[in-house]
PDB file of C-alpha atoms and ligand atoms in Angstrom:
ATOM      1  CA  UNK D 228       0.000   0.000   0.000  1.00 71.00           C
ATOM      2  CA  UNK D 229       1.593   3.272  -1.105  1.00 86.00           C
ATOM      3  CA  UNK D 230       1.657   6.334   1.136  1.00 94.00           C
ATOM      4  CA  UNK D 231      -1.239   8.715   0.528  1.00 98.00           C
ATOM      5  CA  UNK D 232      -0.274  11.797  -1.473  1.00 98.00           C
ATOM      6  CA  UNK D 233      -0.429  15.116   0.348  1.00 98.00           C
ATOM      7  CA  UNK D 234      -1.760  17.739  -2.040  1.00 99.00           C
ATOM      8  CA  UNK D 235      -1.123  21.297  -0.927  1.00 99.00           C
ATOM      9  CA  UNK D 236      -3.227  24.056  -2.437  1.00 99.00           C
ATOM     10  CA  UNK D 237      -1.488  27.402  -2.841  1.00 99.00           C
ATOM     11  CA  UNK D 238      -4.635  29.384  -3.508  1.00 98.00           C
ATOM     12  CA  UNK D 239      -3.511  33.006  -3.539  1.00 98.00           C
ATOM     13  CA  UNK D 240       0.206  33.837  -3.253  1.00 98.00           C
ATOM     14  CA  UNK D 241       1.509  37.371  -3.224  1.00 98.00           C
ATOM     15  CA  UNK D 242       2.293  38.085  -6.858  1.00 97.00           C
ATOM     16  CA  UNK D 243      -0.513  36.898  -9.120  1.00 98.00           C
ATOM     17  CA  UNK D 244      -3.356  39.297  -9.895  1.00 98.00           C
ATOM     18  CA  UNK D 245      -6.947  39.269 -11.007  1.00 98.00           C
ATOM     19  CA  UNK D 246      -5.866  41.010 -14.170  1.00 98.00           C
ATOM     20  CA  UNK D 247      -3.989  37.813 -15.009  1.00 98.00           C
ATOM     21  CA  UNK D 248      -6.756  35.450 -13.886  1.00 98.00           C
ATOM     22  CA  UNK D 249     -10.113  36.678 -12.524  1.00 98.00           C
ATOM     23  CA  UNK D 250     -10.255  33.659 -10.175  1.00 98.00           C
ATOM     24  CA  UNK D 251      -7.405  34.975  -7.971  1.00 98.00           C
ATOM     25  CA  UNK D 252      -9.001  35.559  -4.528  1.00 98.00           C
ATOM     26  CA  UNK D 253      -8.290  38.776  -2.614  1.00 98.00           C
ATOM     27  CA  UNK D 254     -10.589  39.201   0.390  1.00 98.00           C
ATOM     28  CA  UNK D 255     -10.433  36.863   3.398  1.00 98.00           C
ATOM     29  CA  UNK D 256     -13.851  35.499   2.427  1.00 98.00           C
ATOM     30  CA  UNK D 257     -12.676  34.775  -1.121  1.00 98.00           C
ATOM     31  CA  UNK D 258      -9.414  33.222   0.029  1.00 98.00           C
ATOM     32  CA  UNK D 259     -11.204  31.018   2.578  1.00 99.00           C
ATOM     33  CA  UNK D 260     -13.750  29.947  -0.043  1.00 99.00           C
ATOM     34  CA  UNK D 261     -10.936  29.046  -2.442  1.00 99.00           C
ATOM     35  CA  UNK D 262      -9.259  27.018   0.308  1.00 99.00           C
ATOM     36  CA  UNK D 263     -12.454  25.177   1.216  1.00 99.00           C
ATOM     37  CA  UNK D 264     -13.115  24.376  -2.456  1.00 99.00           C
ATOM     38  CA  UNK D 265      -9.547  23.079  -2.797  1.00 99.00           C
ATOM     39  CA  UNK D 266     -10.093  20.889   0.265  1.00 99.00           C
ATOM     40  CA  UNK D 267     -13.289  19.479  -1.225  1.00 98.00           C
ATOM     41  CA  UNK D 268     -11.377  18.715  -4.413  1.00 99.00           C
ATOM     42  CA  UNK D 269      -8.802  16.682  -2.460  1.00 98.00           C
ATOM     43  CA  UNK D 270      -6.200  19.025  -0.998  1.00 99.00           C
ATOM     44  CA  UNK D 271      -5.065  18.204   2.538  1.00 99.00           C
ATOM     45  CA  UNK D 272      -3.040  21.364   3.200  1.00 99.00           C
ATOM     46  CA  UNK D 273      -3.642  24.994   2.291  1.00 99.00           C
ATOM     47  CA  UNK D 274      -0.652  27.306   1.837  1.00 99.00           C
ATOM     48  CA  UNK D 275      -1.976  30.723   2.806  1.00 99.00           C
ATOM     49  CA  UNK D 276      -1.070  34.253   1.888  1.00 99.00           C
ATOM     50  CA  UNK D 277      -3.390  37.210   2.406  1.00 99.00           C
ATOM     51  CA  UNK D 278      -4.259  40.347   0.478  1.00 98.00           C
ATOM     52  CA  UNK D 279      -5.636  43.778   1.095  1.00 98.00           C
ATOM     53  CA  UNK D 280      -9.015  44.224  -0.605  1.00 95.00           C
ATOM     54  CA  UNK D 281      -7.323  45.922  -3.566  1.00 97.00           C
ATOM     55  CA  UNK D 282      -5.081  42.894  -4.076  1.00 98.00           C
ATOM     56  CA  UNK D 283      -1.840  44.178  -2.523  1.00 98.00           C
ATOM     57  CA  UNK D 284      -0.078  41.475  -0.492  1.00 98.00           C
ATOM     58  CA  UNK D 285      -0.768  41.531   3.242  1.00 98.00           C
ATOM     59  CA  UNK D 286       0.876  39.734   6.134  1.00 98.00           C
ATOM     60  CA  UNK D 287      -1.561  41.321   8.603  1.00 98.00           C
ATOM     61  CA  UNK D 288      -2.568  39.019  11.443  1.00 98.00           C
ATOM     62  CA  UNK D 289      -6.163  40.206  11.229  1.00 98.00           C
ATOM     63  CA  UNK D 290      -6.437  38.979   7.632  1.00 98.00           C
ATOM     64  CA  UNK D 291      -4.931  35.565   8.408  1.00 99.00           C
ATOM     65  CA  UNK D 292      -7.176  35.160  11.450  1.00 98.00           C
ATOM     66  CA  UNK D 293     -10.275  35.900   9.437  1.00 98.00           C
ATOM     67  CA  UNK D 294      -9.264  33.484   6.690  1.00 99.00           C
ATOM     68  CA  UNK D 295      -8.618  30.655   9.184  1.00 98.00           C
ATOM     69  CA  UNK D 296     -11.842  31.367  11.099  1.00 98.00           C
ATOM     70  CA  UNK D 297     -13.811  31.228   7.878  1.00 98.00           C
ATOM     71  CA  UNK D 298     -12.154  27.971   6.805  1.00 98.00           C
ATOM     72  CA  UNK D 299     -13.105  26.349  10.114  1.00 98.00           C
ATOM     73  CA  UNK D 300     -16.602  27.882  10.144  1.00 98.00           C
ATOM     74  CA  UNK D 301     -17.144  26.197   6.780  1.00 98.00           C
ATOM     75  CA  UNK D 302     -16.340  22.865   8.456  1.00 98.00           C
ATOM     76  CA  UNK D 303     -13.084  22.336   6.599  1.00 98.00           C
ATOM     77  CA  UNK D 304     -10.342  20.401   8.397  1.00 98.00           C
ATOM     78  CA  UNK D 305      -7.571  21.449   5.995  1.00 98.00           C
ATOM     79  CA  UNK D 306      -4.101  21.717   7.520  1.00 98.00           C
ATOM     80  CA  UNK D 307      -3.385  25.449   7.645  1.00 98.00           C
ATOM     81  CA  UNK D 308       0.077  26.545   6.594  1.00 99.00           C
ATOM     82  CA  UNK D 309       0.871  30.261   6.730  1.00 99.00           C
ATOM     83  CA  UNK D 310       3.471  31.903   4.518  1.00 99.00           C
ATOM     84  CA  UNK D 311       6.323  33.718   6.219  1.00 99.00           C
ATOM     85  CA  UNK D 312       7.714  34.568   2.777  1.00 98.00           C
ATOM     86  CA  UNK D 313       5.058  37.177   2.154  1.00 98.00           C
ATOM     87  CA  UNK D 314       6.031  39.334  -0.798  1.00 98.00           C
ATOM     88  CA  UNK D 315       9.454  40.370  -2.005  1.00 98.00           C
ATOM     89  CA  UNK D 316      10.595  43.533  -0.222  1.00 97.00           C
ATOM     90  CA  UNK D 317       8.579  43.093   2.973  1.00 98.00           C
ATOM     91  CA  UNK D 318      10.556  43.494   6.204  1.00 98.00           C
ATOM     92  CA  UNK D 319      10.973  40.215   8.066  1.00 98.00           C
ATOM     93  CA  UNK D 320       8.973  41.248  11.131  1.00 97.00           C
ATOM     94  CA  UNK D 321       6.034  42.162   8.884  1.00 98.00           C
ATOM     95  CA  UNK D 322       6.297  38.768   7.186  1.00 98.00           C
ATOM     96  CA  UNK D 323       5.950  37.040  10.564  1.00 98.00           C
ATOM     97  CA  UNK D 324       2.548  38.661  11.148  1.00 98.00           C
ATOM     98  CA  UNK D 325       0.951  35.637   9.498  1.00 98.00           C
ATOM     99  CA  UNK D 326       1.792  33.244  12.346  1.00 98.00           C
ATOM    100  CA  UNK D 327      -1.511  33.596  14.168  1.00 98.00           C
ATOM    101  CA  UNK D 328      -3.384  31.211  16.447  1.00 98.00           C
ATOM    102  CA  UNK D 329      -4.902  28.494  14.295  1.00 98.00           C
ATOM    103  CA  UNK D 330      -1.879  28.172  12.040  1.00 98.00           C
ATOM    104  CA  UNK D 331      -0.388  24.667  12.119  1.00 98.00           C
ATOM    105  CA  UNK D 332       2.586  25.072   9.797  1.00 98.00           C
ATOM    106  CA  UNK D 333       4.689  28.006   8.644  1.00 98.00           C
ATOM    107  CA  UNK D 334       7.062  28.326   5.739  1.00 99.00           C
ATOM    108  CA  UNK D 335      10.808  28.663   6.208  1.00 99.00           C
ATOM    109  CA  UNK D 336      12.516  30.069   3.114  1.00 99.00           C
ATOM    110  CA  UNK D 337      16.066  28.769   3.004  1.00 98.00           C
ATOM    111  CA  UNK D 338      18.026  31.459   1.200  1.00 98.00           C
ATOM    112  CA  UNK D 339      18.346  34.720  -0.676  1.00 98.00           C
ATOM    113  CA  UNK D 340      17.791  34.526  -4.412  1.00 98.00           C
ATOM    114  CA  UNK D 341      16.802  36.405  -7.523  1.00 98.00           C
ATOM    115  CA  UNK D 342      13.014  36.140  -7.813  1.00 98.00           C
ATOM    116  CA  UNK D 343      12.358  37.255 -11.351  1.00 97.00           C
ATOM    117  CA  UNK D 344      13.864  40.730 -11.592  1.00 97.00           C
ATOM    118  CA  UNK D 345      13.916  41.368  -7.835  1.00 98.00           C
ATOM    119  CA  UNK D 346      15.734  39.873  -4.864  1.00 98.00           C
ATOM    120  CA  UNK D 347      13.963  37.721  -2.275  1.00 98.00           C
ATOM    121  CA  UNK D 348      16.015  38.307   0.857  1.00 98.00           C
ATOM    122  CA  UNK D 349      16.434  35.548   3.434  1.00 98.00           C
ATOM    123  CA  UNK D 350      19.771  36.041   5.181  1.00 98.00           C
ATOM    124  CA  UNK D 351      21.069  33.357   7.518  1.00 98.00           C
ATOM    125  CA  UNK D 352      20.065  35.424  10.588  1.00 98.00           C
ATOM    126  CA  UNK D 353      16.607  35.890   9.023  1.00 98.00           C
ATOM    127  CA  UNK D 354      16.248  32.146   8.510  1.00 98.00           C
ATOM    128  CA  UNK D 355      17.262  31.418  12.090  1.00 98.00           C
ATOM    129  CA  UNK D 356      14.779  34.005  13.351  1.00 98.00           C
ATOM    130  CA  UNK D 357      11.921  32.454  11.402  1.00 98.00           C
ATOM    131  CA  UNK D 358      12.927  28.948  12.529  1.00 98.00           C
ATOM    132  CA  UNK D 359      12.970  30.096  16.155  1.00 98.00           C
ATOM    133  CA  UNK D 360       9.584  31.800  15.825  1.00 98.00           C
ATOM    134  CA  UNK D 361       8.061  28.655  14.321  1.00 98.00           C
ATOM    135  CA  UNK D 362       9.435  26.561  17.169  1.00 98.00           C
ATOM    136  CA  UNK D 363       8.211  29.031  19.820  1.00 98.00           C
ATOM    137  CA  UNK D 364       4.739  28.852  18.334  1.00 98.00           C
ATOM    138  CA  UNK D 365       4.760  25.054  18.015  1.00 97.00           C
ATOM    139  CA  UNK D 366       4.376  25.165  14.231  1.00 98.00           C
ATOM    140  CA  UNK D 367       5.769  22.532  11.874  1.00 98.00           C
ATOM    141  CA  UNK D 368       8.132  24.226   9.399  1.00 98.00           C
ATOM    142  CA  UNK D 369       7.835  23.726   5.685  1.00 98.00           C
ATOM    143  CA  UNK D 370      11.303  24.374   4.265  1.00 98.00           C
ATOM    144  CA  UNK D 371      11.066  26.129   0.909  1.00 99.00           C
ATOM    145  CA  UNK D 372      13.965  25.001  -1.269  1.00 98.00           C
ATOM    146  CA  UNK D 373      14.408  26.890  -4.552  1.00 98.00           C
ATOM    147  CA  UNK D 374      17.938  25.816  -5.399  1.00 98.00           C
ATOM    148  CA  UNK D 375      20.351  23.018  -4.563  1.00 98.00           C
ATOM    149  CA  UNK D 376      22.520  25.026  -2.150  1.00 98.00           C
ATOM    150  CA  UNK D 377      19.497  25.577   0.055  1.00 98.00           C
ATOM    151  CA  UNK D 378      19.747  21.913   1.075  1.00 98.00           C
ATOM    152  CA  UNK D 379      23.107  22.866   2.606  1.00 98.00           C
ATOM    153  CA  UNK D 380      21.313  25.599   4.528  1.00 98.00           C
ATOM    154  CA  UNK D 381      18.885  22.943   5.743  1.00 98.00           C
ATOM    155  CA  UNK D 382      21.768  20.728   6.827  1.00 98.00           C
ATOM    156  CA  UNK D 383      23.392  23.687   8.614  1.00 98.00           C
ATOM    157  CA  UNK D 384      20.179  24.532  10.472  1.00 98.00           C
ATOM    158  CA  UNK D 385      19.915  20.920  11.632  1.00 98.00           C
ATOM    159  CA  UNK D 386      23.548  20.797  12.774  1.00 97.00           C
ATOM    160  CA  UNK D 387      23.293  24.084  14.658  1.00 98.00           C
ATOM    161  CA  UNK D 388      20.110  22.962  16.386  1.00 97.00           C
ATOM    162  CA  UNK D 389      17.844  25.575  14.788  1.00 98.00           C
ATOM    163  CA  UNK D 390      15.661  22.998  13.104  1.00 98.00           C
ATOM    164  CA  UNK D 391      14.523  19.570  14.266  1.00 96.00           C
ATOM    165  CA  UNK D 392      12.134  16.956  12.946  1.00 96.00           C
ATOM    166  CA  UNK D 393       9.319  17.036  12.157  1.00 96.00           C
ATOM    167  CA  UNK D 394       9.626  19.341   9.194  1.00 97.00           C
ATOM    168  CA  UNK D 395       8.482  19.195   5.603  1.00 98.00           C
ATOM    169  CA  UNK D 396      10.425  20.124   2.475  1.00 98.00           C
ATOM    170  CA  UNK D 397       8.878  21.887  -0.506  1.00 98.00           C
ATOM    171  CA  UNK D 398      10.994  22.014  -3.672  1.00 99.00           C
ATOM    172  CA  UNK D 399       9.806  25.132  -5.495  1.00 99.00           C
ATOM    173  CA  UNK D 400      11.187  24.700  -8.997  1.00 98.00           C
ATOM    174  CA  UNK D 401      11.055  27.026 -11.973  1.00 98.00           C
ATOM    175  CA  UNK D 402      11.251  30.445 -10.308  1.00 98.00           C
ATOM    176  CA  UNK D 403      13.351  32.643 -12.619  1.00 98.00           C
ATOM    177  CA  UNK D 404      16.476  32.892 -10.475  1.00 98.00           C
ATOM    178  CA  UNK D 405      16.096  29.476  -8.867  1.00 98.00           C
ATOM    179  CA  UNK D 406      16.651  25.924 -10.066  1.00 98.00           C
ATOM    180  CA  UNK D 407      14.607  24.990 -13.139  1.00 98.00           C
ATOM    181  CA  UNK D 408      11.873  22.368 -13.016  1.00 98.00           C
ATOM    182  CA  UNK D 409      12.702  18.969 -14.459  1.00 98.00           C
ATOM    183  CA  UNK D 410      13.130  15.324 -13.573  1.00 98.00           C
ATOM    184  CA  UNK D 411      16.920  15.364 -13.323  1.00 98.00           C
ATOM    185  CA  UNK D 412      16.876  18.322 -10.924  1.00 98.00           C
ATOM    186  CA  UNK D 413      14.122  16.867  -8.766  1.00 98.00           C
ATOM    187  CA  UNK D 414      15.851  13.483  -8.466  1.00 98.00           C
ATOM    188  CA  UNK D 415      19.113  15.246  -7.555  1.00 98.00           C
ATOM    189  CA  UNK D 416      17.392  17.278  -4.830  1.00 98.00           C
ATOM    190  CA  UNK D 417      15.582  14.293  -3.346  1.00 98.00           C
ATOM    191  CA  UNK D 418      18.854  12.341  -3.206  1.00 97.00           C
ATOM    192  CA  UNK D 419      20.458  15.329  -1.467  1.00 96.00           C
ATOM    193  CA  UNK D 420      18.012  15.488   1.428  1.00 97.00           C
ATOM    194  CA  UNK D 421      20.064  15.294   4.629  1.00 93.00           C
ATOM    195  CA  UNK D 422      17.786  12.646   6.104  1.00 92.00           C
ATOM    196  CA  UNK D 423      14.645  10.786   5.054  1.00 91.00           C
ATOM    197  CA  UNK D 424      11.793  13.266   5.223  1.00 94.00           C
ATOM    198  CA  UNK D 425       8.539  13.979   3.480  1.00 96.00           C
ATOM    199  CA  UNK D 426       9.034  16.170   0.440  1.00 98.00           C
ATOM    200  CA  UNK D 427       6.802  17.850  -2.057  1.00 98.00           C
ATOM    201  CA  UNK D 428       7.299  19.715  -5.288  1.00 98.00           C
ATOM    202  CA  UNK D 429       5.763  22.959  -6.514  1.00 99.00           C
ATOM    203  CA  UNK D 430       6.495  23.500 -10.188  1.00 98.00           C
ATOM    204  CA  UNK D 431       6.047  27.056 -11.384  1.00 98.00           C
ATOM    205  CA  UNK D 432       3.900  27.956 -14.392  1.00 98.00           C
ATOM    206  CA  UNK D 433       3.571  25.296 -17.085  1.00 98.00           C
ATOM    207  CA  UNK D 434       5.741  22.980 -14.999  1.00 98.00           C
ATOM    208  CA  UNK D 435       3.180  22.691 -12.204  1.00 98.00           C
ATOM    209  CA  UNK D 436       1.140  19.718 -13.337  1.00 98.00           C
ATOM    210  CA  UNK D 437       4.026  17.754 -14.911  1.00 98.00           C
ATOM    211  CA  UNK D 438       6.055  18.135 -11.712  1.00 98.00           C
ATOM    212  CA  UNK D 439       3.063  17.077  -9.614  1.00 98.00           C
ATOM    213  CA  UNK D 440       2.707  13.964 -11.759  1.00 98.00           C
ATOM    214  CA  UNK D 441       6.403  13.194 -11.362  1.00 98.00           C
ATOM    215  CA  UNK D 442       6.232  13.635  -7.585  1.00 98.00           C
ATOM    216  CA  UNK D 443       3.333  11.204  -7.402  1.00 98.00           C
ATOM    217  CA  UNK D 444       5.385   8.607  -9.275  1.00 97.00           C
ATOM    218  CA  UNK D 445       8.507   9.169  -7.158  1.00 97.00           C
ATOM    219  CA  UNK D 446       6.676   8.816  -3.845  1.00 97.00           C
ATOM    220  CA  UNK D 447       6.628  12.509  -2.990  1.00 98.00           C
ATOM    221  CA  UNK D 448       3.827  15.004  -2.521  1.00 98.00           C
ATOM    222  CA  UNK D 449       2.757  17.992  -4.600  1.00 98.00           C
ATOM    223  CA  UNK D 450       1.679  21.615  -4.380  1.00 99.00           C
ATOM    224  CA  UNK D 451      -0.630  23.097  -6.970  1.00 99.00           C
ATOM    225  CA  UNK D 452      -2.740  26.252  -7.177  1.00 99.00           C
ATOM    226  CA  UNK D 453      -2.958  29.739  -8.570  1.00 99.00           C
ATOM    227  CA  UNK D 454      -0.006  31.071  -6.532  1.00 98.00           C
ATOM    228  CA  UNK D 455       2.356  29.182  -8.831  1.00 98.00           C
ATOM    229  CA  UNK D 456       0.321  28.636 -11.999  1.00 98.00           C
ATOM    230  CA  UNK D 457      -2.718  30.342 -13.510  1.00 98.00           C
ATOM    231  CA  UNK D 458      -3.505  27.821 -16.267  1.00 98.00           C
ATOM    232  CA  UNK D 459      -5.275  24.483 -16.400  1.00 98.00           C
ATOM    233  CA  UNK D 460      -3.767  23.744 -19.793  1.00 97.00           C
ATOM    234  CA  UNK D 461      -2.043  25.717 -22.514  1.00 97.00           C
ATOM    235  CA  UNK D 462      -4.065  28.926 -23.058  1.00 96.00           C
ATOM    236  CA  UNK D 463      -6.869  27.846 -20.695  1.00 98.00           C
ATOM    237  CA  UNK D 464      -7.071  29.745 -17.421  1.00 98.00           C
ATOM    238  CA  UNK D 465      -7.853  27.691 -14.326  1.00 98.00           C
ATOM    239  CA  UNK D 466     -11.241  28.568 -12.860  1.00 98.00           C
ATOM    240  CA  UNK D 467      -9.751  28.196  -9.390  1.00 98.00           C
ATOM    241  CA  UNK D 468      -7.103  26.288  -7.471  1.00 99.00           C
ATOM    242  CA  UNK D 469      -9.635  23.515  -6.894  1.00 99.00           C
ATOM    243  CA  UNK D 470      -9.503  22.643 -10.609  1.00 98.00           C
ATOM    244  CA  UNK D 471      -5.741  22.207 -10.360  1.00 99.00           C
ATOM    245  CA  UNK D 472      -6.167  20.106  -7.215  1.00 99.00           C
ATOM    246  CA  UNK D 473      -8.594  17.844  -9.094  1.00 98.00           C
ATOM    247  CA  UNK D 474      -5.921  17.263 -11.724  1.00 98.00           C
ATOM    248  CA  UNK D 475      -3.389  16.399  -9.029  1.00 98.00           C
ATOM    249  CA  UNK D 476      -5.855  13.933  -7.491  1.00 98.00           C
ATOM    250  CA  UNK D 477      -6.235  12.191 -10.860  1.00 98.00           C
ATOM    251  CA  UNK D 478      -2.453  12.019 -11.172  1.00 98.00           C
ATOM    252  CA  UNK D 479      -2.104  10.514  -7.697  1.00 98.00           C
ATOM    253  CA  UNK D 480      -4.701   7.882  -8.481  1.00 98.00           C
ATOM    254  CA  UNK D 481      -3.041   7.018 -11.795  1.00 98.00           C
ATOM    255  CA  UNK D 482       0.106   6.360  -9.755  1.00 97.00           C
ATOM    256  CA  UNK D 483      -1.786   4.040  -7.440  1.00 97.00           C
ATOM    257  CA  UNK D 484      -2.043   6.542  -4.586  1.00 98.00           C
ATOM    258  CA  UNK D 485      -4.978   8.165  -2.867  1.00 98.00           C
ATOM    259  CA  UNK D 486      -5.007  11.824  -1.883  1.00 98.00           C
ATOM    260  CA  UNK D 487      -4.252  12.157   1.826  1.00 98.00           C
ATOM    261  CA  UNK D 488      -7.040  13.430   4.032  1.00 98.00           C
ATOM    262  CA  UNK D 489      -6.107  16.320   6.340  1.00 98.00           C
ATOM    263  CA  UNK D 490      -6.062  13.823   9.214  1.00 98.00           C
ATOM    264  CA  UNK D 491      -3.632  11.560   7.342  1.00 98.00           C
ATOM    265  CA  UNK D 492      -1.490  14.568   6.411  1.00 98.00           C
ATOM    266  CA  UNK D 493      -1.265  15.601  10.077  1.00 98.00           C
ATOM    267  CA  UNK D 494      -0.149  12.108  11.018  1.00 98.00           C
ATOM    268  CA  UNK D 495       2.475  12.032   8.244  1.00 98.00           C
ATOM    269  CA  UNK D 496       3.804  15.518   8.972  1.00 98.00           C
ATOM    270  CA  UNK D 497       3.890  15.215  12.761  1.00 97.00           C
ATOM    271  CA  UNK D 498       1.148  17.760  13.376  1.00 98.00           C
ATOM    272  CA  UNK D 499      -1.188  17.368  16.342  1.00 97.00           C
ATOM    273  CA  UNK D 500      -4.714  16.199  15.502  1.00 97.00           C
ATOM    274  CA  UNK D 501      -7.165  19.047  15.035  1.00 93.00           C
ATOM    275  CA  UNK D 502      -8.690  20.136  18.325  1.00 84.00           C
ATOM    276  CA  UNK D 503      -6.202  18.180  20.454  1.00 82.00           C
ATOM    277  CA  UNK D 504      -3.972  21.144  21.390  1.00 64.00           C
TER     278      UNK D 504
HETATM  279  N1  KMH E 284       6.003  35.360  -2.469  1.00 66.97           N
HETATM  280  C1  KMH E 284       7.315  34.810  -2.612  1.00 66.97           C
HETATM  281  C2  KMH E 284       8.326  35.899  -2.742  1.00 66.97           C
HETATM  282  C3  KMH E 284       6.401  31.546   1.013  1.00 66.97           C
HETATM  283  O1  KMH E 284       5.188  31.571   0.880  1.00 66.97           O
HETATM  284  O2  KMH E 284       6.967  31.278   2.066  1.00 66.97           O
HETATM  285  C4  KMH E 284       7.683  33.933  -1.479  1.00 66.97           C
HETATM  286  C5  KMH E 284       6.750  32.869  -1.100  1.00 66.97           C
HETATM  287  C6  KMH E 284       7.288  31.884  -0.156  1.00 66.97           C
HETATM  288  O3  KMH E 284       5.609  32.794  -1.531  1.00 66.97           O
HETATM  289 ZN1   ZN E 285       3.872  31.335  -0.847  1.00 66.97          ZN
END
């Protein structure tokens, strides 16, 4: 029996706009609805960002709280993962505003890199600060790895005692400035993990669904959604992240795996059962 596949839905992000795809959610109500729909389609985890009503990225606690409250009010048991990456250019303390009560995981971006034409800054002291904040708040880190050297940062954090299991690794491949998406690169990264751990891949743009399919075959997990990709197929906009999740579910099943329920994802990722804290 193969391990269930954890599908993470990245429903909003910080960069994509409604001008690019009218389905991009902005308000807390819209973001929560997109998350709930993704959960119904088979996602176990939601990767959350927030927006101001005009679409600008927000790391305001009040926005994250409202989104999480609405997700739970709708009866969804999705694992809630809050972004500490925010948007390029945000000061680190502002980025940490997302780590509100109700969050179960938080992202830990493992290095500074070109992010398109701008620089996404994550100095070593920044990374340590985020890791410490996640630990203080009892959140399971998701390590965002955009390039091979970031696995060395992961190893360093482990050695220095800033990071301990359980943690999850997300290979975000295809960001202009990071490692490109492809089978050879993914296999190399998985082999380079410092210890056996659950890993997932988020392919950017047209690489999203092919990388999800590959991850399903290789025994990993996958992230899909509008944050990383606006299209269902060439020239066809996705009507929502839930449509992309449905595709990932089909891919998992073709590989002989079932999509993990939120409860199964919590067990796999070392997160306390909902309501047990
Ligand atoms: N918005 C990107 C610059 C995360 O969520 O932790 C960073 C990002 C990573 O989305
Ligand atoms: Zn993100």
